[in-house]
Amino acid sequence: MKNCFAIAFSLAAITLPATMATAAETVDVSTGQGDVGTVDANWLIGGAAAFIPTAINTAWTSGGAPAGQNGNNDGARWITPTSVGTATEPATTISYSTVFTLNSMATVAQFVGTYWSDNRVVEVLLNNVSIFVNGGSASQFNGSGIGINQQVAILGSGAQNNLVFRVQNDTGNSGNPAGLRLDAVISAVPEPGTWMLMILGLGAVGFSMRRRQKAQVRFQFA
């Protein structure tokens, strides 16, 4: 019986490192992950390519700085429908979308980040489920951005998750550009079963150390 417990604890100890790595799995869903003037391979706009623009609206913020100030000369890591972020776009709701996967078995994740938009994000959807609704009417392209920090339901085990930002572009007096900037990560939240395996793993380590301390050396005389 003792041998059975020892084997069980040993298996738990072996599982522990992989379990802890899975529990800490995080995916970066930020925009602008590429070179300025090229397509952002991670994001689409209305199903078409999203661009990291070569020029942006002077009011658009990057890390708290307007375009052209404090090193903000890289397109502000925004994405826009065209390679030039100052181009006029029609008044409509534009869908910015990305797909991500988490190999963890978790079905819940923590979504933490900040966004800026021109004109304004009206809703954020994850797998066609609304996870954030913005009740404000003001444009959101300057200042410190709008923060999001909440738990969301995800599809784990390598399944594809679809994240969508719906951005309203209003009519401007002389035309209006459209854009989105997001700095965010999505981290898997361990399942209760995962925590149990971690506890068992720690117990296995303690059990093993205790056995070693109690081991006795026997001498046999002829």
PDB file of N, CA, C and O in Angstrom, residues 115-189:
ATOM      1  N   TYR A 115      -6.975  50.227 -24.223  1.00  0.00           N
ATOM      2  CA  TYR A 115      -7.194  50.502 -25.643  1.00  0.00           C
ATOM      3  C   TYR A 115      -7.377  51.994 -25.884  1.00  0.00           C
ATOM      4  O   TYR A 115      -7.761  52.756 -25.002  1.00  0.00           O
ATOM      5  N   TRP A 116      -7.070  52.386 -27.115  1.00  0.00           N
ATOM      6  CA  TRP A 116      -7.350  53.714 -27.636  1.00  0.00           C
ATOM      7  C   TRP A 116      -8.075  53.505 -28.968  1.00  0.00           C
ATOM      8  O   TRP A 116      -7.806  52.520 -29.669  1.00  0.00           O
ATOM      9  N   SER A 117      -8.975  54.391 -29.342  1.00  0.00           N
ATOM     10  CA  SER A 117      -9.701  54.199 -30.601  1.00  0.00           C
ATOM     11  C   SER A 117     -10.140  55.526 -31.191  1.00  0.00           C
ATOM     12  O   SER A 117     -10.289  56.527 -30.479  1.00  0.00           O
ATOM     13  N   ASP A 118     -10.331  55.520 -32.493  1.00  0.00           N
ATOM     14  CA  ASP A 118     -10.868  56.665 -33.213  1.00  0.00           C
ATOM     15  C   ASP A 118     -11.927  56.135 -34.178  1.00  0.00           C
ATOM     16  O   ASP A 118     -11.599  55.414 -35.123  1.00  0.00           O
ATOM     17  N   ASN A 119     -13.235  56.433 -33.874  1.00  0.00           N
ATOM     18  CA  ASN A 119     -13.600  57.336 -32.803  1.00  0.00           C
ATOM     19  C   ASN A 119     -13.748  56.644 -31.432  1.00  0.00           C
ATOM     20  O   ASN A 119     -13.142  57.038 -30.456  1.00  0.00           O
ATOM     21  N   ARG A 120     -14.547  55.585 -31.341  1.00  0.00           N
ATOM     22  CA  ARG A 120     -14.759  54.983 -30.035  1.00  0.00           C
ATOM     23  C   ARG A 120     -15.159  53.519 -30.167  1.00  0.00           C
ATOM     24  O   ARG A 120     -15.876  53.120 -31.085  1.00  0.00           O
ATOM     25  N   VAL A 121     -14.677  52.727 -29.227  1.00  0.00           N
ATOM     26  CA  VAL A 121     -15.101  51.334 -29.109  1.00  0.00           C
ATOM     27  C   VAL A 121     -16.500  51.318 -28.503  1.00  0.00           C
ATOM     28  O   VAL A 121     -16.755  51.957 -27.480  1.00  0.00           O
ATOM     29  N   VAL A 122     -17.405  50.615 -29.144  1.00  0.00           N
ATOM     30  CA  VAL A 122     -18.758  50.503 -28.601  1.00  0.00           C
ATOM     31  C   VAL A 122     -18.990  49.154 -27.923  1.00  0.00           C
ATOM     32  O   VAL A 122     -19.839  49.033 -27.031  1.00  0.00           O
ATOM     33  N   GLU A 123     -18.199  48.136 -28.337  1.00  0.00           N
ATOM     34  CA  GLU A 123     -18.398  46.807 -27.755  1.00  0.00           C
ATOM     35  C   GLU A 123     -17.192  45.927 -28.043  1.00  0.00           C
ATOM     36  O   GLU A 123     -16.525  46.078 -29.062  1.00  0.00           O
ATOM     37  N   VAL A 124     -16.914  45.016 -27.119  1.00  0.00           N
ATOM     38  CA  VAL A 124     -15.878  44.001 -27.317  1.00  0.00           C
ATOM     39  C   VAL A 124     -16.553  42.645 -27.183  1.00  0.00           C
ATOM     40  O   VAL A 124     -17.301  42.397 -26.235  1.00  0.00           O
ATOM     41  N   LEU A 125     -16.298  41.762 -28.161  1.00  0.00           N
ATOM     42  CA  LEU A 125     -16.893  40.434 -28.150  1.00  0.00           C
ATOM     43  C   LEU A 125     -15.808  39.368 -28.152  1.00  0.00           C
ATOM     44  O   LEU A 125     -14.773  39.523 -28.800  1.00  0.00           O
ATOM     45  N   LEU A 126     -16.071  38.286 -27.425  1.00  0.00           N
ATOM     46  CA  LEU A 126     -15.180  37.133 -27.423  1.00  0.00           C
ATOM     47  C   LEU A 126     -16.012  35.908 -27.749  1.00  0.00           C
ATOM     48  O   LEU A 126     -16.939  35.563 -27.016  1.00  0.00           O
ATOM     49  N   ASN A 127     -15.705  35.284 -28.882  1.00  0.00           N
ATOM     50  CA  ASN A 127     -16.478  34.134 -29.365  1.00  0.00           C
ATOM     51  C   ASN A 127     -17.967  34.470 -29.472  1.00  0.00           C
ATOM     52  O   ASN A 127     -18.838  33.708 -29.030  1.00  0.00           O
ATOM     53  N   ASN A 128     -18.222  35.651 -30.031  1.00  0.00           N
ATOM     54  CA  ASN A 128     -19.578  36.146 -30.289  1.00  0.00           C
ATOM     55  C   ASN A 128     -20.366  36.465 -29.022  1.00  0.00           C
ATOM     56  O   ASN A 128     -21.586  36.652 -29.082  1.00  0.00           O
ATOM     57  N   VAL A 129     -19.684  36.549 -27.888  1.00  0.00           N
ATOM     58  CA  VAL A 129     -20.327  36.916 -26.631  1.00  0.00           C
ATOM     59  C   VAL A 129     -19.793  38.277 -26.197  1.00  0.00           C
ATOM     60  O   VAL A 129     -18.579  38.496 -26.149  1.00  0.00           O
ATOM     61  N   SER A 130     -20.690  39.212 -25.883  1.00  0.00           N
ATOM     62  CA  SER A 130     -20.289  40.548 -25.468  1.00  0.00           C
ATOM     63  C   SER A 130     -19.621  40.488 -24.093  1.00  0.00           C
ATOM     64  O   SER A 130     -20.208  39.996 -23.128  1.00  0.00           O
ATOM     65  N   ILE A 131     -18.378  40.973 -23.995  1.00  0.00           N
ATOM     66  CA  ILE A 131     -17.671  40.972 -22.717  1.00  0.00           C
ATOM     67  C   ILE A 131     -17.406  42.388 -22.218  1.00  0.00           C
ATOM     68  O   ILE A 131     -16.961  42.579 -21.084  1.00  0.00           O
ATOM     69  N   PHE A 132     -17.663  43.406 -23.048  1.00  0.00           N
ATOM     70  CA  PHE A 132     -17.428  44.784 -22.646  1.00  0.00           C
ATOM     71  C   PHE A 132     -18.303  45.690 -23.508  1.00  0.00           C
ATOM     72  O   PHE A 132     -18.276  45.598 -24.729  1.00  0.00           O
ATOM     73  N   VAL A 133     -19.084  46.552 -22.859  1.00  0.00           N
ATOM     74  CA  VAL A 133     -19.920  47.520 -23.567  1.00  0.00           C
ATOM     75  C   VAL A 133     -19.554  48.907 -23.053  1.00  0.00           C
ATOM     76  O   VAL A 133     -19.559  49.149 -21.837  1.00  0.00           O
ATOM     77  N   ASN A 134     -19.229  49.800 -23.966  1.00  0.00           N
ATOM     78  CA  ASN A 134     -18.840  51.148 -23.585  1.00  0.00           C
ATOM     79  C   ASN A 134     -20.043  52.082 -23.711  1.00  0.00           C
ATOM     80  O   ASN A 134     -20.597  52.248 -24.789  1.00  0.00           O
ATOM     81  N   GLY A 135     -20.413  52.681 -22.596  1.00  0.00           N
ATOM     82  CA  GLY A 135     -21.567  53.576 -22.613  1.00  0.00           C
ATOM     83  C   GLY A 135     -21.217  55.005 -22.941  1.00  0.00           C
ATOM     84  O   GLY A 135     -22.097  55.848 -23.100  1.00  0.00           O
ATOM     85  N   GLY A 136     -19.908  55.331 -23.041  1.00  0.00           N
ATOM     86  CA  GLY A 136     -19.504  56.702 -23.323  1.00  0.00           C
ATOM     87  C   GLY A 136     -19.649  57.054 -24.792  1.00  0.00           C
ATOM     88  O   GLY A 136     -19.652  56.190 -25.669  1.00  0.00           O
ATOM     89  N   SER A 137     -19.769  58.343 -25.068  1.00  0.00           N
ATOM     90  CA  SER A 137     -19.931  58.799 -26.446  1.00  0.00           C
ATOM     91  C   SER A 137     -18.710  59.552 -26.963  1.00  0.00           C
ATOM     92  O   SER A 137     -18.610  59.832 -28.147  1.00  0.00           O
ATOM     93  N   ALA A 138     -17.769  59.886 -26.075  1.00  0.00           N
ATOM     94  CA  ALA A 138     -16.614  60.681 -26.492  1.00  0.00           C
ATOM     95  C   ALA A 138     -15.596  59.829 -27.233  1.00  0.00           C
ATOM     96  O   ALA A 138     -15.513  58.613 -27.048  1.00  0.00           O
ATOM     97  N   SER A 139     -14.803  60.483 -28.081  1.00  0.00           N
ATOM     98  CA  SER A 139     -13.715  59.808 -28.769  1.00  0.00           C
ATOM     99  C   SER A 139     -12.688  59.332 -27.740  1.00  0.00           C
ATOM    100  O   SER A 139     -12.550  59.913 -26.665  1.00  0.00           O
ATOM    101  N   GLN A 140     -11.956  58.298 -28.083  1.00  0.00           N
ATOM    102  CA  GLN A 140     -11.057  57.654 -27.112  1.00  0.00           C
ATOM    103  C   GLN A 140      -9.645  57.523 -27.663  1.00  0.00           C
ATOM    104  O   GLN A 140      -8.973  56.526 -27.446  1.00  0.00           O
ATOM    105  N   PHE A 141      -9.180  58.557 -28.408  1.00  0.00           N
ATOM    106  CA  PHE A 141      -7.886  58.404 -29.063  1.00  0.00           C
ATOM    107  C   PHE A 141      -6.750  59.116 -28.342  1.00  0.00           C
ATOM    108  O   PHE A 141      -5.621  59.112 -28.818  1.00  0.00           O
ATOM    109  N   ASN A 142      -7.001  59.735 -27.206  1.00  0.00           N
ATOM    110  CA  ASN A 142      -5.903  60.399 -26.504  1.00  0.00           C
ATOM    111  C   ASN A 142      -5.981  60.099 -25.017  1.00  0.00           C
ATOM    112  O   ASN A 142      -6.806  59.313 -24.561  1.00  0.00           O
ATOM    113  N   GLY A 143      -5.065  60.705 -24.255  1.00  0.00           N
ATOM    114  CA  GLY A 143      -5.040  60.440 -22.820  1.00  0.00           C
ATOM    115  C   GLY A 143      -4.396  59.106 -22.501  1.00  0.00           C
ATOM    116  O   GLY A 143      -3.598  58.570 -23.263  1.00  0.00           O
ATOM    117  N   SER A 144      -4.767  58.562 -21.361  1.00  0.00           N
ATOM    118  CA  SER A 144      -4.145  57.325 -20.883  1.00  0.00           C
ATOM    119  C   SER A 144      -4.857  56.075 -21.370  1.00  0.00           C
ATOM    120  O   SER A 144      -4.470  54.955 -21.020  1.00  0.00           O
ATOM    121  N   GLY A 145      -5.894  56.238 -22.197  1.00  0.00           N
ATOM    122  CA  GLY A 145      -6.606  55.080 -22.738  1.00  0.00           C
ATOM    123  C   GLY A 145      -7.682  54.572 -21.792  1.00  0.00           C
ATOM    124  O   GLY A 145      -7.868  55.066 -20.682  1.00  0.00           O
ATOM    125  N   ILE A 146      -8.407  53.559 -22.244  1.00  0.00           N
ATOM    126  CA  ILE A 146      -9.487  52.945 -21.477  1.00  0.00           C
ATOM    127  C   ILE A 146      -9.039  51.553 -21.042  1.00  0.00           C
ATOM    128  O   ILE A 146      -8.638  50.741 -21.869  1.00  0.00           O
ATOM    129  N   GLY A 147      -9.113  51.280 -19.753  1.00  0.00           N
ATOM    130  CA  GLY A 147      -8.637  50.014 -19.232  1.00  0.00           C
ATOM    131  C   GLY A 147      -9.704  48.930 -19.210  1.00  0.00           C
ATOM    132  O   GLY A 147     -10.889  49.203 -19.017  1.00  0.00           O
ATOM    133  N   ILE A 148      -9.274  47.703 -19.424  1.00  0.00           N
ATOM    134  CA  ILE A 148     -10.139  46.519 -19.296  1.00  0.00           C
ATOM    135  C   ILE A 148      -9.416  45.517 -18.400  1.00  0.00           C
ATOM    136  O   ILE A 148      -8.239  45.216 -18.625  1.00  0.00           O
ATOM    137  N   ASN A 149     -10.112  45.017 -17.390  1.00  0.00           N
ATOM    138  CA  ASN A 149      -9.536  44.013 -16.500  1.00  0.00           C
ATOM    139  C   ASN A 149     -10.671  43.141 -15.976  1.00  0.00           C
ATOM    140  O   ASN A 149     -11.360  43.506 -15.022  1.00  0.00           O
ATOM    141  N   GLN A 150     -10.887  42.007 -16.611  1.00  0.00           N
ATOM    142  CA  GLN A 150     -11.990  41.153 -16.202  1.00  0.00           C
ATOM    143  C   GLN A 150     -11.755  39.705 -16.619  1.00  0.00           C
ATOM    144  O   GLN A 150     -10.961  39.418 -17.511  1.00  0.00           O
ATOM    145  N   GLN A 151     -12.461  38.811 -15.946  1.00  0.00           N
ATOM    146  CA  GLN A 151     -12.394  37.406 -16.309  1.00  0.00           C
ATOM    147  C   GLN A 151     -13.374  37.135 -17.447  1.00  0.00           C
ATOM    148  O   GLN A 151     -14.472  37.686 -17.479  1.00  0.00           O
ATOM    149  N   VAL A 152     -12.956  36.273 -18.372  1.00  0.00           N
ATOM    150  CA  VAL A 152     -13.774  35.956 -19.543  1.00  0.00           C
ATOM    151  C   VAL A 152     -13.759  34.453 -19.773  1.00  0.00           C
ATOM    152  O   VAL A 152     -12.814  33.756 -19.403  1.00  0.00           O
ATOM    153  N   ALA A 153     -14.809  33.963 -20.393  1.00  0.00           N
ATOM    154  CA  ALA A 153     -14.882  32.543 -20.755  1.00  0.00           C
ATOM    155  C   ALA A 153     -14.132  32.328 -22.059  1.00  0.00           C
ATOM    156  O   ALA A 153     -14.301  33.083 -23.020  1.00  0.00           O
ATOM    157  N   ILE A 154     -13.295  31.302 -22.101  1.00  0.00           N
ATOM    158  CA  ILE A 154     -12.502  31.014 -23.295  1.00  0.00           C
ATOM    159  C   ILE A 154     -12.645  29.553 -23.697  1.00  0.00           C
ATOM    160  O   ILE A 154     -13.187  28.731 -22.951  1.00  0.00           O
ATOM    161  N   LEU A 155     -12.143  29.256 -24.878  1.00  0.00           N
ATOM    162  CA  LEU A 155     -12.036  27.882 -25.348  1.00  0.00           C
ATOM    163  C   LEU A 155     -10.582  27.477 -25.208  1.00  0.00           C
ATOM    164  O   LEU A 155      -9.703  28.076 -25.822  1.00  0.00           O
ATOM    165  N   GLY A 156     -10.308  26.492 -24.354  1.00  0.00           N
ATOM    166  CA  GLY A 156      -8.935  26.070 -24.115  1.00  0.00           C
ATOM    167  C   GLY A 156      -8.532  24.897 -24.982  1.00  0.00           C
ATOM    168  O   GLY A 156      -9.158  24.584 -25.997  1.00  0.00           O
ATOM    169  N   SER A 157      -7.452  24.235 -24.587  1.00  0.00           N
ATOM    170  CA  SER A 157      -6.937  23.040 -25.268  1.00  0.00           C
ATOM    171  C   SER A 157      -6.648  23.277 -26.740  1.00  0.00           C
ATOM    172  O   SER A 157      -6.904  22.427 -27.591  1.00  0.00           O
ATOM    173  N   GLY A 158      -6.131  24.466 -27.078  1.00  0.00           N
ATOM    174  CA  GLY A 158      -5.729  24.750 -28.449  1.00  0.00           C
ATOM    175  C   GLY A 158      -6.838  25.189 -29.384  1.00  0.00           C
ATOM    176  O   GLY A 158      -6.591  25.390 -30.572  1.00  0.00           O
ATOM    177  N   ALA A 159      -8.060  25.354 -28.866  1.00  0.00           N
ATOM    178  CA  ALA A 159      -9.173  25.801 -29.718  1.00  0.00           C
ATOM    179  C   ALA A 159      -9.006  27.287 -30.056  1.00  0.00           C
ATOM    180  O   ALA A 159      -8.375  28.043 -29.324  1.00  0.00           O
ATOM    181  N   GLN A 160      -9.555  27.712 -31.186  1.00  0.00           N
ATOM    182  CA  GLN A 160      -9.441  29.101 -31.613  1.00  0.00           C
ATOM    183  C   GLN A 160     -10.483  29.969 -30.917  1.00  0.00           C
ATOM    184  O   GLN A 160     -11.663  29.624 -30.856  1.00  0.00           O
ATOM    185  N   ASN A 161     -10.025  31.102 -30.390  1.00  0.00           N
ATOM    186  CA  ASN A 161     -10.893  32.101 -29.776  1.00  0.00           C
ATOM    187  C   ASN A 161     -10.886  33.355 -30.642  1.00  0.00           C
ATOM    188  O   ASN A 161      -9.817  33.809 -31.062  1.00  0.00           O
ATOM    189  N   ASN A 162     -12.055  33.916 -30.898  1.00  0.00           N
ATOM    190  CA  ASN A 162     -12.175  35.081 -31.765  1.00  0.00           C
ATOM    191  C   ASN A 162     -12.496  36.321 -30.938  1.00  0.00           C
ATOM    192  O   ASN A 162     -13.546  36.399 -30.297  1.00  0.00           O
ATOM    193  N   LEU A 163     -11.562  37.285 -30.927  1.00  0.00           N
ATOM    194  CA  LEU A 163     -11.727  38.532 -30.185  1.00  0.00           C
ATOM    195  C   LEU A 163     -12.031  39.662 -31.167  1.00  0.00           C
ATOM    196  O   LEU A 163     -11.310  39.847 -32.139  1.00  0.00           O
ATOM    197  N   VAL A 164     -13.108  40.416 -30.900  1.00  0.00           N
ATOM    198  CA  VAL A 164     -13.543  41.470 -31.817  1.00  0.00           C
ATOM    199  C   VAL A 164     -13.762  42.778 -31.061  1.00  0.00           C
ATOM    200  O   VAL A 164     -14.427  42.795 -30.017  1.00  0.00           O
ATOM    201  N   PHE A 165     -13.182  43.863 -31.588  1.00  0.00           N
ATOM    202  CA  PHE A 165     -13.448  45.213 -31.104  1.00  0.00           C
ATOM    203  C   PHE A 165     -14.306  45.915 -32.163  1.00  0.00           C
ATOM    204  O   PHE A 165     -13.869  46.071 -33.303  1.00  0.00           O
ATOM    205  N   ARG A 166     -15.510  46.328 -31.787  1.00  0.00           N
ATOM    206  CA  ARG A 166     -16.384  47.065 -32.697  1.00  0.00           C
ATOM    207  C   ARG A 166     -16.185  48.553 -32.438  1.00  0.00           C
ATOM    208  O   ARG A 166     -16.471  49.053 -31.347  1.00  0.00           O
ATOM    209  N   VAL A 167     -15.673  49.261 -33.452  1.00  0.00           N
ATOM    210  CA  VAL A 167     -15.326  50.670 -33.312  1.00  0.00           C
ATOM    211  C   VAL A 167     -16.238  51.515 -34.188  1.00  0.00           C
ATOM    212  O   VAL A 167     -16.365  51.265 -35.397  1.00  0.00           O
ATOM    213  N   GLN A 168     -16.869  52.521 -33.577  1.00  0.00           N
ATOM    214  CA  GLN A 168     -17.736  53.437 -34.322  1.00  0.00           C
ATOM    215  C   GLN A 168     -16.902  54.578 -34.876  1.00  0.00           C
ATOM    216  O   GLN A 168     -16.197  55.262 -34.134  1.00  0.00           O
ATOM    217  N   ASN A 169     -16.950  54.768 -36.183  1.00  0.00           N
ATOM    218  CA  ASN A 169     -16.266  55.889 -36.820  1.00  0.00           C
ATOM    219  C   ASN A 169     -17.309  56.934 -37.199  1.00  0.00           C
ATOM    220  O   ASN A 169     -18.195  56.666 -38.012  1.00  0.00           O
ATOM    221  N   ASP A 170     -17.217  58.099 -36.592  1.00  0.00           N
ATOM    222  CA  ASP A 170     -18.205  59.153 -36.830  1.00  0.00           C
ATOM    223  C   ASP A 170     -17.862  59.979 -38.060  1.00  0.00           C
ATOM    224  O   ASP A 170     -16.750  59.932 -38.572  1.00  0.00           O
ATOM    225  N   THR A 171     -18.827  60.757 -38.507  1.00  0.00           N
ATOM    226  CA  THR A 171     -18.625  61.648 -39.645  1.00  0.00           C
ATOM    227  C   THR A 171     -17.841  62.868 -39.201  1.00  0.00           C
ATOM    228  O   THR A 171     -18.169  63.510 -38.206  1.00  0.00           O
ATOM    229  N   GLY A 172     -16.788  63.211 -39.932  1.00  0.00           N
ATOM    230  CA  GLY A 172     -15.996  64.404 -39.632  1.00  0.00           C
ATOM    231  C   GLY A 172     -16.300  65.504 -40.631  1.00  0.00           C
ATOM    232  O   GLY A 172     -16.787  65.253 -41.737  1.00  0.00           O
ATOM    233  N   ASN A 173     -16.004  66.753 -40.239  1.00  0.00           N
ATOM    234  CA  ASN A 173     -16.295  67.890 -41.123  1.00  0.00           C
ATOM    235  C   ASN A 173     -15.494  67.802 -42.427  1.00  0.00           C
ATOM    236  O   ASN A 173     -15.980  68.188 -43.495  1.00  0.00           O
ATOM    237  N   SER A 174     -14.266  67.293 -42.337  1.00  0.00           N
ATOM    238  CA  SER A 174     -13.450  67.201 -43.543  1.00  0.00           C
ATOM    239  C   SER A 174     -12.919  65.781 -43.714  1.00  0.00           C
ATOM    240  O   SER A 174     -11.791  65.568 -44.155  1.00  0.00           O
ATOM    241  N   GLY A 175     -13.746  64.814 -43.369  1.00  0.00           N
ATOM    242  CA  GLY A 175     -13.318  63.421 -43.433  1.00  0.00           C
ATOM    243  C   GLY A 175     -12.793  62.976 -42.080  1.00  0.00           C
ATOM    244  O   GLY A 175     -12.362  63.790 -41.266  1.00  0.00           O
ATOM    245  N   ASN A 176     -12.817  61.678 -41.827  1.00  0.00           N
ATOM    246  CA  ASN A 176     -12.453  61.177 -40.511  1.00  0.00           C
ATOM    247  C   ASN A 176     -11.652  59.884 -40.622  1.00  0.00           C
ATOM    248  O   ASN A 176     -12.095  58.937 -41.257  1.00  0.00           O
ATOM    249  N   PRO A 177     -10.479  59.813 -40.012  1.00  0.00           N
ATOM    250  CA  PRO A 177      -9.718  58.565 -40.002  1.00  0.00           C
ATOM    251  C   PRO A 177     -10.301  57.592 -38.982  1.00  0.00           C
ATOM    252  O   PRO A 177     -11.093  57.976 -38.123  1.00  0.00           O
ATOM    253  N   ALA A 178      -9.907  56.336 -39.059  1.00  0.00           N
ATOM    254  CA  ALA A 178     -10.369  55.317 -38.117  1.00  0.00           C
ATOM    255  C   ALA A 178      -9.173  54.499 -37.666  1.00  0.00           C
ATOM    256  O   ALA A 178      -8.265  54.234 -38.447  1.00  0.00           O
ATOM    257  N   GLY A 179      -9.170  54.121 -36.400  1.00  0.00           N
ATOM    258  CA  GLY A 179      -8.049  53.321 -35.916  1.00  0.00           C
ATOM    259  C   GLY A 179      -8.315  52.721 -34.553  1.00  0.00           C
ATOM    260  O   GLY A 179      -9.228  53.121 -33.832  1.00  0.00           O
ATOM    261  N   LEU A 180      -7.485  51.734 -34.212  1.00  0.00           N
ATOM    262  CA  LEU A 180      -7.565  51.074 -32.909  1.00  0.00           C
ATOM    263  C   LEU A 180      -6.155  50.755 -32.441  1.00  0.00           C
ATOM    264  O   LEU A 180      -5.304  50.344 -33.225  1.00  0.00           O
ATOM    265  N   ARG A 181      -5.910  50.985 -31.169  1.00  0.00           N
ATOM    266  CA  ARG A 181      -4.665  50.552 -30.549  1.00  0.00           C
ATOM    267  C   ARG A 181      -5.016  49.792 -29.280  1.00  0.00           C
ATOM    268  O   ARG A 181      -5.812  50.255 -28.463  1.00  0.00           O
ATOM    269  N   LEU A 182      -4.443  48.595 -29.118  1.00  0.00           N
ATOM    270  CA  LEU A 182      -4.708  47.754 -27.961  1.00  0.00           C
ATOM    271  C   LEU A 182      -3.399  47.205 -27.414  1.00  0.00           C
ATOM    272  O   LEU A 182      -2.592  46.658 -28.150  1.00  0.00           O
ATOM    273  N   ASP A 183      -3.188  47.387 -26.122  1.00  0.00           N
ATOM    274  CA  ASP A 183      -2.078  46.757 -25.412  1.00  0.00           C
ATOM    275  C   ASP A 183      -2.711  45.824 -24.383  1.00  0.00           C
ATOM    276  O   ASP A 183      -3.226  46.283 -23.359  1.00  0.00           O
ATOM    277  N   ALA A 184      -2.697  44.520 -24.637  1.00  0.00           N
ATOM    278  CA  ALA A 184      -3.420  43.610 -23.749  1.00  0.00           C
ATOM    279  C   ALA A 184      -2.870  42.197 -23.810  1.00  0.00           C
ATOM    280  O   ALA A 184      -2.278  41.785 -24.810  1.00  0.00           O
ATOM    281  N   VAL A 185      -3.076  41.476 -22.719  1.00  0.00           N
ATOM    282  CA  VAL A 185      -2.743  40.057 -22.654  1.00  0.00           C
ATOM    283  C   VAL A 185      -3.941  39.301 -22.091  1.00  0.00           C
ATOM    284  O   VAL A 185      -4.746  39.846 -21.339  1.00  0.00           O
ATOM    285  N   ILE A 186      -4.034  38.042 -22.479  1.00  0.00           N
ATOM    286  CA  ILE A 186      -5.077  37.156 -21.965  1.00  0.00           C
ATOM    287  C   ILE A 186      -4.379  35.962 -21.328  1.00  0.00           C
ATOM    288  O   ILE A 186      -3.601  35.262 -21.985  1.00  0.00           O
ATOM    289  N   SER A 187      -4.623  35.749 -20.031  1.00  0.00           N
ATOM    290  CA  SER A 187      -3.928  34.710 -19.266  1.00  0.00           C
ATOM    291  C   SER A 187      -4.908  33.665 -18.770  1.00  0.00           C
ATOM    292  O   SER A 187      -5.947  34.000 -18.186  1.00  0.00           O
ATOM    293  N   ALA A 188      -4.567  32.401 -18.993  1.00  0.00           N
ATOM    294  CA  ALA A 188      -5.419  31.306 -18.550  1.00  0.00           C
ATOM    295  C   ALA A 188      -5.508  31.281 -17.028  1.00  0.00           C
ATOM    296  O   ALA A 188      -4.515  31.472 -16.334  1.00  0.00           O
ATOM    297  N   VAL A 189      -6.708  31.051 -16.505  1.00  0.00           N
ATOM    298  CA  VAL A 189      -6.920  30.898 -15.070  1.00  0.00           C
ATOM    299  C   VAL A 189      -7.007  29.406 -14.780  1.00  0.00           C
ATOM    300  O   VAL A 189      -7.846  28.711 -15.363  1.00  0.00           O
TER     301      VAL A 189
END
